[in-house]
PDB file of C-alpha atoms in Angstrom:
ATOM      1  CA  MET A   3       0.042  -0.015   0.068  1.00 47.00           C
ATOM      2  CA  CYS A   4       1.397   3.378  -0.811  1.00 47.00           C
ATOM      3  CA  ILE A   5      -0.017   6.385   0.786  1.00 54.00           C
ATOM      4  CA  ARG A   6       0.529   9.362  -1.841  1.00 56.00           C
ATOM      5  CA  ASP A   7       0.866  12.332   0.470  1.00 55.00           C
ATOM      6  CA  ARG A   8       3.541  14.572   1.620  1.00 56.00           C
ATOM      7  CA  TYR A   9       4.037  12.432   4.673  1.00 53.00           C
ATOM      8  CA  SER A  10       4.519   8.906   4.127  1.00 59.00           C
ATOM      9  CA  ARG A  11       5.637   6.362   1.331  1.00 71.00           C
ATOM     10  CA  PHE A  12       4.945   2.956   2.478  1.00 84.00           C
ATOM     11  CA  ALA A  13       2.430   1.186   4.738  1.00 89.00           C
ATOM     12  CA  LEU A  14       4.140  -1.327   7.030  1.00 91.00           C
ATOM     13  CA  ALA A  15       1.314  -2.510   9.324  1.00 93.00           C
ATOM     14  CA  LEU A  16      -2.600  -2.392   9.004  1.00 95.00           C
ATOM     15  CA  ALA A  17      -5.276  -3.071  11.571  1.00 95.00           C
ATOM     16  CA  GLU A  18      -8.969  -2.447  11.653  1.00 95.00           C
ATOM     17  CA  ASP A  19     -10.730  -1.635  14.900  1.00 93.00           C
ATOM     18  CA  GLU A  20     -14.161  -2.526  16.218  1.00 91.00           C
ATOM     19  CA  GLU A  21     -15.266   0.995  14.830  1.00 91.00           C
ATOM     20  CA  GLU A  22     -14.235  -0.025  11.366  1.00 93.00           C
ATOM     21  CA  ARG A  23     -11.285   2.560  11.316  1.00 94.00           C
ATOM     22  CA  LEU A  24      -8.337   1.505   9.407  1.00 96.00           C
ATOM     23  CA  TRP A  25      -4.974   2.190  11.344  1.00 95.00           C
ATOM     24  CA  ILE A  26      -1.829   2.424   9.125  1.00 95.00           C
ATOM     25  CA  GLY A  27       1.615   2.192  10.418  1.00 94.00           C
ATOM     26  CA  THR A  28       4.005   3.787   7.879  1.00 91.00           C
ATOM     27  CA  ASP A  29       7.647   4.630   7.367  1.00 88.00           C
ATOM     28  CA  ARG A  30       6.864   8.090   8.662  1.00 86.00           C
ATOM     29  CA  GLY A  31       4.323   7.731  11.258  1.00 89.00           C
ATOM     30  CA  LEU A  32       0.705   6.303  12.351  1.00 92.00           C
ATOM     31  CA  TYR A  33      -2.217   7.311  10.304  1.00 93.00           C
ATOM     32  CA  CYS A  34      -6.195   6.633  10.717  1.00 93.00           C
ATOM     33  CA  HIS A  35      -8.516   6.234   7.736  1.00 94.00           C
ATOM     34  CA  GLU A  36     -12.011   7.008   8.818  1.00 93.00           C
ATOM     35  CA  ARG A  37     -15.001   7.794   6.838  1.00 93.00           C
ATOM     36  CA  GLY A  38     -13.182   8.596   3.888  1.00 91.00           C
ATOM     37  CA  LYS A  39     -10.415  10.707   5.437  1.00 92.00           C
ATOM     38  CA  LEU A  40      -6.838  10.156   6.254  1.00 90.00           C
ATOM     39  CA  ARG A  41      -5.314  11.867   9.188  1.00 89.00           C
ATOM     40  CA  GLN A  42      -1.832  11.662  10.870  1.00 89.00           C
ATOM     41  CA  VAL A  43      -1.942  10.534  14.560  1.00 90.00           C
ATOM     42  CA  TYR A  44       1.684  10.189  15.465  1.00 89.00           C
ATOM     43  CA  PRO A  45       4.202  11.961  15.575  1.00 84.00           C
ATOM     44  CA  ALA A  46       2.939  15.459  16.067  1.00 78.00           C
ATOM     45  CA  ALA A  47       3.313  17.864  13.145  1.00 73.00           C
ATOM     46  CA  GLY A  48       6.946  19.071  12.835  1.00 72.00           C
ATOM     47  CA  ALA A  49       8.346  16.121  14.909  1.00 75.00           C
ATOM     48  CA  PRO A  50      10.952  13.683  13.319  1.00 76.00           C
ATOM     49  CA  ASP A  51       9.518  10.802  11.416  1.00 78.00           C
ATOM     50  CA  VAL A  52       8.926   7.527  13.297  1.00 86.00           C
ATOM     51  CA  ARG A  53       8.638   4.136  11.517  1.00 88.00           C
ATOM     52  CA  ILE A  54       5.561   2.174  12.897  1.00 92.00           C
ATOM     53  CA  ASN A  55       6.023  -1.538  12.321  1.00 92.00           C
ATOM     54  CA  ALA A  56       3.054  -2.874  14.282  1.00 94.00           C
ATOM     55  CA  VAL A  57      -0.409  -1.751  15.108  1.00 96.00           C
ATOM     56  CA  VAL A  58      -3.036  -3.615  17.277  1.00 94.00           C
ATOM     57  CA  PRO A  59      -6.470  -2.475  18.543  1.00 92.00           C
ATOM     58  CA  ASP A  60      -7.312  -3.530  22.112  1.00 85.00           C
ATOM     59  CA  VAL A  61     -10.757  -4.502  23.459  1.00 79.00           C
ATOM     60  CA  GLU A  62     -11.150  -1.167  25.186  1.00 82.00           C
ATOM     61  CA  GLY A  63     -10.910   0.957  22.084  1.00 84.00           C
ATOM     62  CA  ALA A  64      -7.473   1.945  22.364  1.00 90.00           C
ATOM     63  CA  LEU A  65      -4.552   1.196  19.760  1.00 93.00           C
ATOM     64  CA  TYR A  66      -0.992  -0.105  20.715  1.00 93.00           C
ATOM     65  CA  PHE A  67       1.719   0.536  18.036  1.00 94.00           C
ATOM     66  CA  GLY A  68       5.225  -0.273  17.995  1.00 93.00           C
ATOM     67  CA  SER A  69       8.171   1.606  16.339  1.00 89.00           C
ATOM     68  CA  TRP A  70      11.924   1.584  15.599  1.00 80.00           C
ATOM     69  CA  GLY A  71      13.738   4.665  16.751  1.00 69.00           C
ATOM     70  CA  SER A  72      11.314   6.262  19.020  1.00 69.00           C
ATOM     71  CA  VAL A  73       9.353   4.891  22.088  1.00 74.00           C
ATOM     72  CA  ALA A  74       9.280   1.131  21.423  1.00 85.00           C
ATOM     73  CA  LEU A  75       5.595   0.529  22.311  1.00 91.00           C
ATOM     74  CA  ALA A  76       2.847   3.135  22.836  1.00 91.00           C
ATOM     75  CA  ARG A  77      -0.738   3.261  23.510  1.00 91.00           C
ATOM     76  CA  TYR A  78      -3.183   5.609  21.799  1.00 93.00           C
ATOM     77  CA  ASP A  79      -6.363   6.191  23.530  1.00 92.00           C
ATOM     78  CA  GLY A  80      -7.992   8.520  20.967  1.00 89.00           C
ATOM     79  CA  GLU A  81      -6.405  11.697  22.517  1.00 91.00           C
ATOM     80  CA  GLN A  82      -2.951  10.982  23.910  1.00 91.00           C
ATOM     81  CA  VAL A  83      -0.056   8.795  23.147  1.00 90.00           C
ATOM     82  CA  GLN A  84       1.287   7.045  26.230  1.00 89.00           C
ATOM     83  CA  PRO A  85       4.623   5.058  26.217  1.00 88.00           C
ATOM     84  CA  VAL A  86       4.328   1.583  27.412  1.00 89.00           C
ATOM     85  CA  LEU A  87       7.874   0.195  26.560  1.00 85.00           C
ATOM     86  CA  ALA A  88      10.392   3.066  26.391  1.00 80.00           C
ATOM     87  CA  GLN A  89      13.236   1.092  24.866  1.00 75.00           C
ATOM     88  CA  GLY A  90      13.875  -1.520  22.159  1.00 77.00           C
ATOM     89  CA  ASP A  91      12.685  -1.702  18.472  1.00 85.00           C
ATOM     90  CA  VAL A  92       9.322  -3.388  18.087  1.00 90.00           C
ATOM     91  CA  SER A  93       8.980  -5.913  15.190  1.00 88.00           C
ATOM     92  CA  ALA A  94       5.600  -7.300  15.960  1.00 91.00           C
ATOM     93  CA  ILE A  95       2.581  -7.232  18.358  1.00 94.00           C
ATOM     94  CA  ALA A  96       0.010  -9.816  19.074  1.00 92.00           C
ATOM     95  CA  ARG A  97      -3.077  -9.521  21.384  1.00 90.00           C
ATOM     96  CA  SER A  98      -3.481 -12.302  24.002  1.00 88.00           C
ATOM     97  CA  ARG A  99      -6.616 -13.859  25.008  1.00 86.00           C
ATOM     98  CA  THR A 100      -6.311 -12.398  28.446  1.00 84.00           C
ATOM     99  CA  GLY A 101      -6.125  -8.780  27.249  1.00 83.00           C
ATOM    100  CA  GLY A 102      -2.367  -8.559  27.393  1.00 89.00           C
ATOM    101  CA  LEU A 103       0.242  -8.188  24.459  1.00 92.00           C
ATOM    102  CA  TRP A 104       3.188 -10.268  23.162  1.00 92.00           C
ATOM    103  CA  VAL A 105       5.645  -7.882  21.653  1.00 92.00           C
ATOM    104  CA  GLY A 106       8.603  -8.976  19.377  1.00 90.00           C
ATOM    105  CA  LEU A 107      11.723  -6.861  19.997  1.00 86.00           C
ATOM    106  CA  GLY A 108      14.309  -6.141  17.462  1.00 75.00           C
ATOM    107  CA  ASN A 109      15.313  -4.283  14.428  1.00 62.00           C
ATOM    108  CA  VAL A 110      15.471  -7.748  12.789  1.00 53.00           C
ATOM    109  CA  PHE A 111      15.282  -6.345   9.013  1.00 52.00           C
ATOM    110  CA  MET A 112      17.862  -3.381   9.272  1.00 51.00           C
ATOM    111  CA  THR A 113      20.592  -4.520  11.727  1.00 53.00           C
ATOM    112  CA  GLY A 114      19.826  -8.241  12.314  1.00 55.00           C
ATOM    113  CA  HIS A 115      19.918  -7.778  16.017  1.00 61.00           C
ATOM    114  CA  GLY A 116      17.017  -8.452  18.512  1.00 66.00           C
ATOM    115  CA  THR A 117      16.353  -7.917  22.277  1.00 79.00           C
ATOM    116  CA  GLY A 118      13.983 -10.678  22.732  1.00 86.00           C
ATOM    117  CA  ILE A 119      10.176 -10.682  23.421  1.00 89.00           C
ATOM    118  CA  ALA A 120       8.100  -8.811  25.879  1.00 90.00           C
ATOM    119  CA  ARG A 121       4.726  -9.711  27.542  1.00 90.00           C
ATOM    120  CA  VAL A 122       2.760  -6.644  28.620  1.00 89.00           C
ATOM    121  CA  ASP A 123      -0.213  -7.511  30.785  1.00 88.00           C
ATOM    122  CA  ARG A 124      -3.510  -5.690  30.619  1.00 82.00           C
ATOM    123  CA  HIS A 125      -2.315  -3.383  33.375  1.00 82.00           C
ATOM    124  CA  GLY A 126       0.729  -2.269  31.570  1.00 80.00           C
ATOM    125  CA  LYS A 127       3.223  -4.242  33.511  1.00 86.00           C
ATOM    126  CA  ALA A 128       5.996  -5.513  30.963  1.00 86.00           C
ATOM    127  CA  SER A 129       8.343  -8.552  31.388  1.00 88.00           C
ATOM    128  CA  VAL A 130      11.051  -9.341  28.775  1.00 88.00           C
ATOM    129  CA  TRP A 131      12.781 -12.548  27.942  1.00 90.00           C
ATOM    130  CA  THR A 132      15.930 -13.023  26.077  1.00 88.00           C
ATOM    131  CA  MET A 133      18.321 -15.802  25.100  1.00 90.00           C
ATOM    132  CA  ALA A 134      19.683 -15.454  28.837  1.00 91.00           C
ATOM    133  CA  ASP A 135      16.213 -16.533  29.907  1.00 93.00           C
ATOM    134  CA  GLY A 136      16.051 -19.500  27.673  1.00 92.00           C
ATOM    135  CA  LEU A 137      14.630 -17.752  24.554  1.00 89.00           C
ATOM    136  CA  LEU A 138      16.083 -19.693  21.304  1.00 89.00           C
ATOM    137  CA  ASP A 139      16.934 -16.366  19.717  1.00 85.00           C
ATOM    138  CA  ASP A 140      16.673 -12.719  20.573  1.00 82.00           C
ATOM    139  CA  ARG A 141      15.567 -11.905  17.021  1.00 81.00           C
ATOM    140  CA  VAL A 142      11.889 -12.002  17.036  1.00 84.00           C
ATOM    141  CA  ARG A 143      10.232 -11.140  13.676  1.00 82.00           C
ATOM    142  CA  ASP A 144       6.601 -12.252  14.489  1.00 85.00           C
ATOM    143  CA  VAL A 145       4.550 -13.356  17.499  1.00 87.00           C
ATOM    144  CA  ALA A 146       1.355 -15.215  17.648  1.00 85.00           C
ATOM    145  CA  GLU A 147      -0.403 -16.943  20.714  1.00 81.00           C
ATOM    146  CA  ASP A 148      -1.502 -20.374  20.135  1.00 82.00           C
ATOM    147  CA  GLU A 149      -4.377 -22.379  22.007  1.00 78.00           C
TER     148      GLU A 149
END
């Protein structure tokens, strides 16, 4: 998908929420397509570009997004962006059945380095696992929860 405006070139992540809004993570920020209009949500106008690699709506109507080179994982409640994980480069996000998130950490595509996987519970508390904790590899490209 290519967004032809002055802001972005490539869509890297897509997600639709319960209100049928399309959330688009791009090489230059987070956008929302709603009722035929496209608006930039993050970063604020005039701020440096941020690569958004993953977007996941939650059951409460907020949106989580992950980036490289900025706050790693953030939550957007429709008005404000709140940091959830301050460090790391997010490659993927998956919502768990219990309301939490699994987050793949690592700039796998650009540098080949990773920093493991994080589990963020529904209260925002994060735990990170790496190879030192028994993870097979710190480079996590995608995440999914099985049954």
